[in-house]
Amino acid sequence: AFMSVANSPGTAIYKLPGNLFMMRFLIKIAINKVQFHFRDLFLTEKWSVGIIPSSIESFLKPGESSVPEPVWLIINSKKSVYHADCFGFMDNANYHIICEEYDYSNPKGFLTYLQIEKSTFELKKKRIALEKDYHLAFPYLFEYEGTIYCVPENSEGKNVDLYRFDIAIGALIFEHTLIENIQAVDPSLFFHNGYWWLFFTDRLSTNERLHVWFSVDLRGPYTAHANNPVKVDVRSSRPAGNPFYLNGKLFRPAQDCSIRSGRRICINEVHALSPTVFEESVYSILNTANNSQFPDGMHTFCVTHGAVVVDGKRECFIWQAFKNKLTKKISKILKLK
C-alpha cells in the first residue's frame, strides 16, 4: 500500500499514493460537513443578560483571563426566547437595560427595556422599547448633555439612526438619520478628541472588516475614514460594546469570532484615532467565567459606573429553532434539484 521513494544511500521514505491522499482529504471534508450540519441543527444559541456588579478596574488586566460570573437576570422562562446585545446604565435604585429580544418561534429581533432593582437584581419593569417590521439588535446606548441616546443596529433597514431614550415610558423615540443607505452592523458612537466617531462592520463581512466614520456634530454630516476598512481581523474587529477610558487610555471592546461568532471578548487599546489614522492593539482577551451558567460565549460588554452589563450563551437543543433550520435545509436541497 506504500510507495518507497529513494532519499539518500541507505535510506528511504514512504509516501501514500496520490489517490489515497485525495481519499483521506475527501473523507475529512465529509466528516466536517456532517459535524457542522449536526451542530447547526441540534445545538442552538440560548442567550441571557447578566450584570457584573464590579467596576471594570477590578478585573481587567493585560493578557487572557475570565470575567467574574455575572448575576444572570430572569426575564422570560420560555425556552425559545433569548435576550442579548445588552446596554445599560444605573441610577441610585435601578439598573436600566435595553437589549435584543428574540423568539425562535417568530424569528425577528426587537428591542426590550428592562428596569432591574439594584439591590436584589429583580425585574421591576419590562417594555418593548422599539420594534420594526424587520430585525433589530445591538441597542448601543450613550449619554450626551443629560440625554440618553441609542443607535441600534438597523442593517436590514439600511440606515444608521439616532434615537432618544424616554425612561418614563421605556421607549426609544426617533431623532435623526445619521447615515443613509448603509448596512452597518453593530454601530458604536462615541466622542473623542473633538469628533464623534462611528464604528461598525459591514453586512458583507460582518465579523472582519471594521469601518469608521466621523463628524464634528452628533447629528452629522458624517464622513468616511480615509483608510476604510481601517482593520480586517476576525479576532478583534466587530464592535462588542461601548468604548471606555481607563487610566487615561481609550479601550474598545470587540468580538473575537475566530473560533465562532460570539465566542469571547477582545479589549483593544486605541493608540491613534484621527480622520486619516487609526491604530489599536489587543490589550486583553476575556472569556466566560469558569463553571458559568452560560459557558459557550459572550459578545456584548457594556461598561457603566461601578458595573458591567454582559450577555452569555449556552448551546442547547430548542425545538422551534430545529424546525426552522430543518425547513431551510430541506428547501435549499429541493432548489438544487
Short mmCIF file of C-alpha atoms in Angstrom, two decimals:
data_model
loop_
_atom_site.label_atom_id
_atom_site.label_comp_id
_atom_site.label_asym_id
_atom_site.label_seq_id
_atom_site.Cartn_x
_atom_site.Cartn_y
_atom_site.Cartn_z
CA ALA A 1 0.00 0.00 0.00
CA PHE A 2 3.03 2.30 0.36
CA MET A 3 5.45 3.63 -2.20
CA SER A 4 9.18 3.69 -1.38
CA VAL A 5 10.99 6.80 -2.55
CA ALA A 6 14.80 6.95 -2.60
CA ASN A 7 16.15 9.78 -0.50
CA SER A 8 19.85 9.10 0.05
CA PRO A 9 22.05 5.98 0.11
CA GLY A 10 20.80 3.55 2.70
CA THR A 11 17.57 5.46 3.45
CA ALA A 12 14.05 5.54 2.06
CA ILE A 13 10.89 7.49 2.85
CA TYR A 14 7.42 6.13 2.30
CA LYS A 15 4.56 8.09 0.79
CA LEU A 16 0.91 7.26 0.29
CA PRO A 17 -0.11 7.22 -3.38
CA GLY A 18 -1.82 10.40 -4.54
CA ASN A 19 -5.26 8.79 -4.81
CA LEU A 20 -5.13 7.68 -1.15
CA PHE A 21 -4.19 11.19 -0.05
CA MET A 22 -7.15 12.52 -2.01
CA MET A 23 -9.46 9.93 -0.46
CA ARG A 24 -8.39 10.92 3.06
CA PHE A 25 -8.90 14.59 2.19
CA LEU A 26 -12.42 13.99 0.86
CA ILE A 27 -13.35 11.87 3.87
CA LYS A 28 -12.17 14.65 6.19
CA ILE A 29 -14.29 17.20 4.29
CA ALA A 30 -17.32 14.90 4.51
CA ILE A 31 -16.84 14.41 8.27
CA ASN A 32 -16.50 18.16 8.81
CA LYS A 33 -19.71 18.81 6.87
CA VAL A 34 -21.62 16.20 8.86
CA GLN A 35 -20.34 17.68 12.13
CA PHE A 36 -21.25 21.20 11.02
CA HIS A 37 -24.81 20.30 9.99
CA PHE A 38 -25.33 18.18 13.11
CA ARG A 39 -24.21 21.04 15.33
CA ASP A 40 -26.20 23.59 13.33
CA LEU A 41 -29.39 21.53 13.57
CA PHE A 42 -29.26 20.28 17.13
CA LEU A 43 -27.37 23.00 19.03
CA THR A 44 -28.90 26.47 19.22
CA GLU A 45 -27.75 29.62 20.98
CA LYS A 46 -29.65 30.48 24.15
CA TRP A 47 -28.53 33.94 25.31
CA SER A 48 -29.09 35.68 28.63
CA VAL A 49 -28.32 39.11 30.08
CA GLY A 50 -26.20 39.46 33.20
CA ILE A 51 -24.74 42.15 35.44
CA ILE A 52 -21.24 42.08 36.92
CA PRO A 53 -21.63 44.38 39.95
CA SER A 54 -17.95 45.34 39.93
CA SER A 55 -16.01 48.15 38.31
CA ILE A 56 -14.01 47.35 35.19
CA GLU A 57 -10.82 48.33 37.05
CA SER A 58 -11.29 45.42 39.47
CA PHE A 59 -10.81 42.65 36.90
CA LEU A 60 -9.48 44.00 33.58
CA LYS A 61 -5.82 43.14 33.09
CA PRO A 62 -3.45 42.50 30.17
CA GLY A 63 -3.43 39.08 28.56
CA GLU A 64 -6.10 36.39 28.73
CA SER A 65 -8.42 35.91 31.69
CA SER A 66 -12.01 35.11 32.68
CA VAL A 67 -14.62 37.62 33.79
CA PRO A 68 -16.37 37.26 37.16
CA GLU A 69 -19.62 35.29 36.96
CA PRO A 70 -22.46 37.76 36.31
CA VAL A 71 -25.77 37.87 38.15
CA TRP A 72 -27.95 36.41 35.40
CA LEU A 73 -31.35 38.08 35.03
CA ILE A 74 -34.55 36.05 34.93
CA ILE A 75 -36.54 37.74 32.16
CA ASN A 76 -38.54 35.06 30.35
CA SER A 77 -38.90 31.36 31.20
CA LYS A 78 -39.87 30.39 27.64
CA LYS A 79 -37.05 28.27 26.21
CA SER A 80 -37.44 29.60 22.66
CA VAL A 81 -36.84 33.22 23.80
CA TYR A 82 -33.44 34.77 24.41
CA HIS A 83 -32.08 38.19 25.40
CA ALA A 84 -28.71 39.51 24.20
CA ASP A 85 -26.87 42.62 22.92
CA CYS A 86 -27.38 44.43 26.22
CA PHE A 87 -26.52 48.04 27.04
CA GLY A 88 -27.35 49.84 30.24
CA PHE A 89 -26.78 52.46 32.90
CA MET A 90 -27.72 52.83 36.56
CA ASP A 91 -29.18 55.34 38.98
CA ASN A 92 -29.39 55.18 42.78
CA ALA A 93 -32.07 52.49 42.83
CA ASN A 94 -32.11 50.66 39.47
CA TYR A 95 -30.24 49.31 36.51
CA HIS A 96 -31.80 50.39 33.19
CA ILE A 97 -31.06 47.99 30.33
CA ILE A 98 -32.07 47.84 26.68
CA CYS A 99 -31.38 44.57 24.87
CA GLU A 100 -32.40 42.48 21.88
CA GLU A 101 -35.28 40.08 22.47
CA TYR A 102 -35.63 37.17 20.05
CA ASP A 103 -38.08 34.29 19.84
CA TYR A 104 -37.24 31.31 17.63
CA SER A 105 -40.99 30.80 17.19
CA ASN A 106 -41.14 34.20 15.42
CA PRO A 107 -37.56 34.82 14.24
CA LYS A 108 -37.24 38.61 14.27
CA GLY A 109 -35.45 40.61 16.93
CA PHE A 110 -36.87 43.68 18.66
CA LEU A 111 -35.58 45.90 21.48
CA THR A 112 -36.75 45.49 25.07
CA TYR A 113 -36.35 47.82 28.05
CA LEU A 114 -35.67 46.25 31.47
CA GLN A 115 -35.72 48.01 34.82
CA ILE A 116 -33.81 45.98 37.42
CA GLU A 117 -33.82 46.56 41.17
CA LYS A 118 -30.25 47.42 42.07
CA SER A 119 -30.12 45.69 45.46
CA THR A 120 -32.00 42.48 44.60
CA PHE A 121 -31.49 42.22 40.79
CA GLU A 122 -35.24 41.58 40.44
CA LEU A 123 -37.09 42.59 37.29
CA LYS A 124 -39.35 45.58 38.03
CA LYS A 125 -40.43 46.65 34.54
CA LYS A 126 -40.30 45.21 31.04
CA ARG A 127 -41.42 47.12 27.94
CA ILE A 128 -40.97 46.96 24.17
CA ALA A 129 -38.59 49.85 23.52
CA LEU A 130 -38.58 49.63 19.71
CA GLU A 131 -39.98 47.23 17.12
CA LYS A 132 -39.92 47.31 13.32
CA ASP A 133 -41.10 45.04 10.53
CA TYR A 134 -37.53 43.77 10.28
CA HIS A 135 -34.80 42.60 12.67
CA LEU A 136 -33.29 44.99 15.23
CA ALA A 137 -30.36 44.35 17.57
CA PHE A 138 -27.40 45.92 19.40
CA PRO A 139 -29.11 48.96 21.01
CA TYR A 140 -25.94 50.99 21.64
CA LEU A 141 -26.60 53.49 24.46
CA PHE A 142 -24.69 56.65 25.35
CA GLU A 143 -25.29 59.87 27.30
CA TYR A 144 -24.83 63.38 25.90
CA GLU A 145 -25.78 66.65 27.59
CA GLY A 146 -28.05 64.92 30.08
CA THR A 147 -29.94 62.85 27.47
CA ILE A 148 -29.64 59.11 26.85
CA TYR A 149 -29.39 58.27 23.15
CA CYS A 150 -29.43 54.97 21.28
CA VAL A 151 -28.02 53.87 17.92
CA PRO A 152 -29.49 50.39 17.30
CA GLU A 153 -28.32 48.01 14.62
CA ASN A 154 -30.65 48.69 11.72
CA SER A 155 -28.71 46.98 8.92
CA GLU A 156 -31.86 45.48 7.39
CA GLY A 157 -33.39 48.97 7.33
CA LYS A 158 -30.21 50.24 5.60
CA ASN A 159 -29.78 53.37 7.74
CA VAL A 160 -27.85 54.37 10.85
CA ASP A 161 -30.48 56.11 13.00
CA LEU A 162 -30.28 58.08 16.24
CA TYR A 163 -32.97 57.61 18.91
CA ARG A 164 -33.63 59.29 22.24
CA PHE A 165 -34.48 57.09 25.21
CA ASP A 166 -37.58 58.19 27.14
CA ILE A 167 -37.11 56.50 30.51
CA ALA A 168 -40.62 57.44 31.71
CA ILE A 169 -42.26 55.21 29.10
CA GLY A 170 -39.32 52.87 28.47
CA ALA A 171 -39.27 53.60 24.74
CA LEU A 172 -36.89 54.82 22.03
CA ILE A 173 -38.01 57.95 20.16
CA PHE A 174 -36.64 58.60 16.66
CA GLU A 175 -34.44 61.70 16.40
CA HIS A 176 -32.36 61.72 13.23
CA THR A 177 -30.85 59.58 10.47
CA LEU A 178 -27.07 59.82 10.74
CA ILE A 179 -26.12 57.92 7.55
CA GLU A 180 -28.47 56.77 4.80
CA ASN A 181 -28.26 53.70 2.57
CA ILE A 182 -25.61 51.79 4.50
CA GLN A 183 -25.83 48.35 6.12
CA ALA A 184 -23.88 48.98 9.32
CA VAL A 185 -23.55 46.05 11.74
CA ASP A 186 -23.23 46.80 15.48
CA PRO A 187 -22.72 50.58 15.14
CA SER A 188 -20.93 52.21 18.09
CA LEU A 189 -20.89 56.00 18.51
CA PHE A 190 -18.71 57.98 20.92
CA PHE A 191 -16.98 61.36 21.28
CA HIS A 192 -13.19 61.56 21.36
CA ASN A 193 -10.68 64.36 20.65
CA GLY A 194 -13.16 66.76 19.06
CA TYR A 195 -15.03 64.28 16.84
CA TRP A 196 -17.96 61.91 17.03
CA TRP A 197 -16.71 58.51 15.91
CA LEU A 198 -18.98 55.82 14.45
CA PHE A 199 -17.50 52.31 14.33
CA PHE A 200 -19.20 49.32 12.64
CA THR A 201 -18.58 46.30 10.46
CA ASP A 202 -20.32 45.92 7.11
CA ARG A 203 -23.01 43.37 6.34
CA LEU A 204 -20.93 41.73 3.58
CA SER A 205 -18.15 40.92 6.04
CA THR A 206 -19.83 41.03 9.43
CA ASN A 207 -17.01 39.72 11.60
CA GLU A 208 -13.90 41.00 9.84
CA ARG A 209 -14.00 44.46 8.25
CA LEU A 210 -14.08 47.45 10.61
CA HIS A 211 -15.24 50.80 9.26
CA VAL A 212 -15.02 54.24 10.86
CA TRP A 213 -16.98 57.41 10.08
CA PHE A 214 -16.65 60.74 11.88
CA SER A 215 -18.34 64.13 12.37
CA VAL A 216 -17.80 67.30 14.41
CA ASP A 217 -21.52 67.29 15.28
CA LEU A 218 -23.58 64.46 16.78
CA ARG A 219 -26.18 64.71 14.03
CA GLY A 220 -23.65 64.86 11.23
CA PRO A 221 -22.87 65.03 8.42
CA TYR A 222 -20.59 62.01 8.78
CA THR A 223 -17.52 61.36 6.61
CA ALA A 224 -15.89 58.00 5.91
CA HIS A 225 -12.39 57.48 7.30
CA ALA A 226 -9.64 57.79 4.72
CA ASN A 227 -8.45 54.21 5.32
CA ASN A 228 -11.73 52.28 5.43
CA PRO A 229 -11.84 49.46 6.22
CA VAL A 230 -9.39 50.51 8.93
CA LYS A 231 -8.98 46.93 10.13
CA VAL A 232 -9.59 43.44 8.78
CA ASP A 233 -9.30 40.84 11.53
CA VAL A 234 -11.87 38.24 12.58
CA ARG A 235 -10.32 38.20 16.07
CA SER A 236 -10.82 41.84 17.07
CA SER A 237 -12.81 43.97 14.61
CA ARG A 238 -16.56 43.63 15.22
CA PRO A 239 -17.81 46.03 17.95
CA ALA A 240 -18.93 44.39 21.19
CA GLY A 241 -19.81 47.29 23.48
CA ASN A 242 -19.10 50.88 24.42
CA PRO A 243 -15.54 52.26 24.24
CA PHE A 244 -14.32 53.42 27.65
CA TYR A 245 -11.41 55.20 29.31
CA LEU A 246 -9.18 53.62 31.93
CA ASN A 247 -6.13 55.36 33.40
CA GLY A 248 -6.33 57.97 30.66
CA LYS A 249 -6.31 55.40 27.84
CA LEU A 250 -9.09 54.62 25.36
CA PHE A 251 -10.24 50.99 25.09
CA ARG A 252 -12.65 49.43 22.57
CA PRO A 253 -14.46 46.10 23.17
CA ALA A 254 -14.68 43.82 20.13
CA GLN A 255 -15.76 40.28 19.38
CA ASP A 256 -13.26 37.50 18.86
CA CYS A 257 -15.02 35.46 16.18
CA SER A 258 -12.02 33.32 15.20
CA ILE A 259 -13.49 30.17 16.75
CA ARG A 260 -17.11 31.08 16.05
CA SER A 261 -19.20 34.23 16.20
CA GLY A 262 -19.84 35.44 19.73
CA ARG A 263 -17.21 33.25 21.40
CA ARG A 264 -15.40 35.79 23.60
CA ILE A 265 -14.50 39.46 24.05
CA CYS A 266 -11.33 41.21 22.91
CA ILE A 267 -10.45 44.53 24.56
CA ASN A 268 -8.42 46.73 22.19
CA GLU A 269 -6.33 49.69 23.30
CA VAL A 270 -6.72 52.54 20.81
CA HIS A 271 -3.36 54.24 20.28
CA ALA A 272 -4.25 56.69 17.49
CA LEU A 273 -7.55 57.93 16.07
CA SER A 274 -7.89 60.79 13.60
CA PRO A 275 -9.62 61.33 10.22
CA THR A 276 -6.56 59.83 8.50
CA VAL A 277 -5.03 57.49 11.11
CA PHE A 278 -6.29 54.53 13.13
CA GLU A 279 -4.16 52.28 15.28
CA GLU A 280 -5.09 49.83 18.02
CA SER A 281 -3.72 46.65 19.56
CA VAL A 282 -5.14 43.82 21.64
CA TYR A 283 -4.86 44.56 25.36
CA SER A 284 -6.94 41.78 26.90
CA ILE A 285 -8.93 38.67 25.96
CA LEU A 286 -11.95 37.97 28.18
CA ASN A 287 -13.52 34.52 28.41
CA THR A 288 -16.69 33.49 30.20
CA ALA A 289 -16.36 32.72 33.89
CA ASN A 290 -15.22 29.27 34.97
CA ASN A 291 -18.24 26.98 35.52
CA SER A 292 -20.56 29.69 34.20
CA GLN A 293 -24.27 29.03 33.67
CA PHE A 294 -23.71 30.37 30.15
CA PRO A 295 -20.27 28.98 29.27
CA ASP A 296 -20.32 28.97 25.46
CA GLY A 297 -19.85 32.61 24.55
CA MET A 298 -20.11 36.32 25.27
CA HIS A 299 -20.43 39.07 22.67
CA THR A 300 -21.57 42.26 24.43
CA PHE A 301 -19.61 44.09 27.10
CA CYS A 302 -21.08 47.38 28.32
CA VAL A 303 -19.11 49.33 30.91
CA THR A 304 -21.11 51.61 33.20
CA HIS A 305 -20.32 53.29 36.53
CA GLY A 306 -19.39 50.57 39.01
CA ALA A 307 -20.74 47.67 36.93
CA VAL A 308 -20.51 45.87 33.60
CA VAL A 309 -23.54 44.60 31.68
CA VAL A 310 -22.81 41.49 29.60
CA ASP A 311 -24.55 38.69 27.75
CA GLY A 312 -23.71 35.00 27.72
CA LYS A 313 -24.78 31.99 25.71
CA ARG A 314 -25.43 28.33 26.31
CA GLU A 315 -25.70 25.96 23.36
CA CYS A 316 -28.67 23.60 23.70
CA PHE A 317 -31.49 21.97 21.77
CA ILE A 318 -34.51 24.22 21.07
CA TRP A 319 -37.35 22.62 19.16
CA GLN A 320 -38.55 25.77 17.37
CA ALA A 321 -35.04 26.55 16.12
CA PHE A 322 -34.56 22.94 14.98
CA LYS A 323 -37.77 23.11 12.91
CA ASN A 324 -36.73 26.43 11.31
CA LYS A 325 -33.26 25.19 10.38
CA LEU A 326 -34.50 21.84 9.08
CA THR A 327 -37.10 23.56 6.89
CA LYS A 328 -34.43 25.86 5.41
CA LYS A 329 -32.04 22.99 4.71
CA ILE A 330 -34.74 20.91 3.00
CA SER A 331 -35.82 23.92 0.91
CA LYS A 332 -32.23 24.51 -0.15
CA ILE A 333 -31.77 20.86 -1.17
CA LEU A 334 -35.02 20.90 -3.18
CA LYS A 335 -33.98 24.07 -5.01
CA LEU A 336 -30.71 22.42 -6.06
CA LYS A 337 -32.52 19.51 -7.71
#
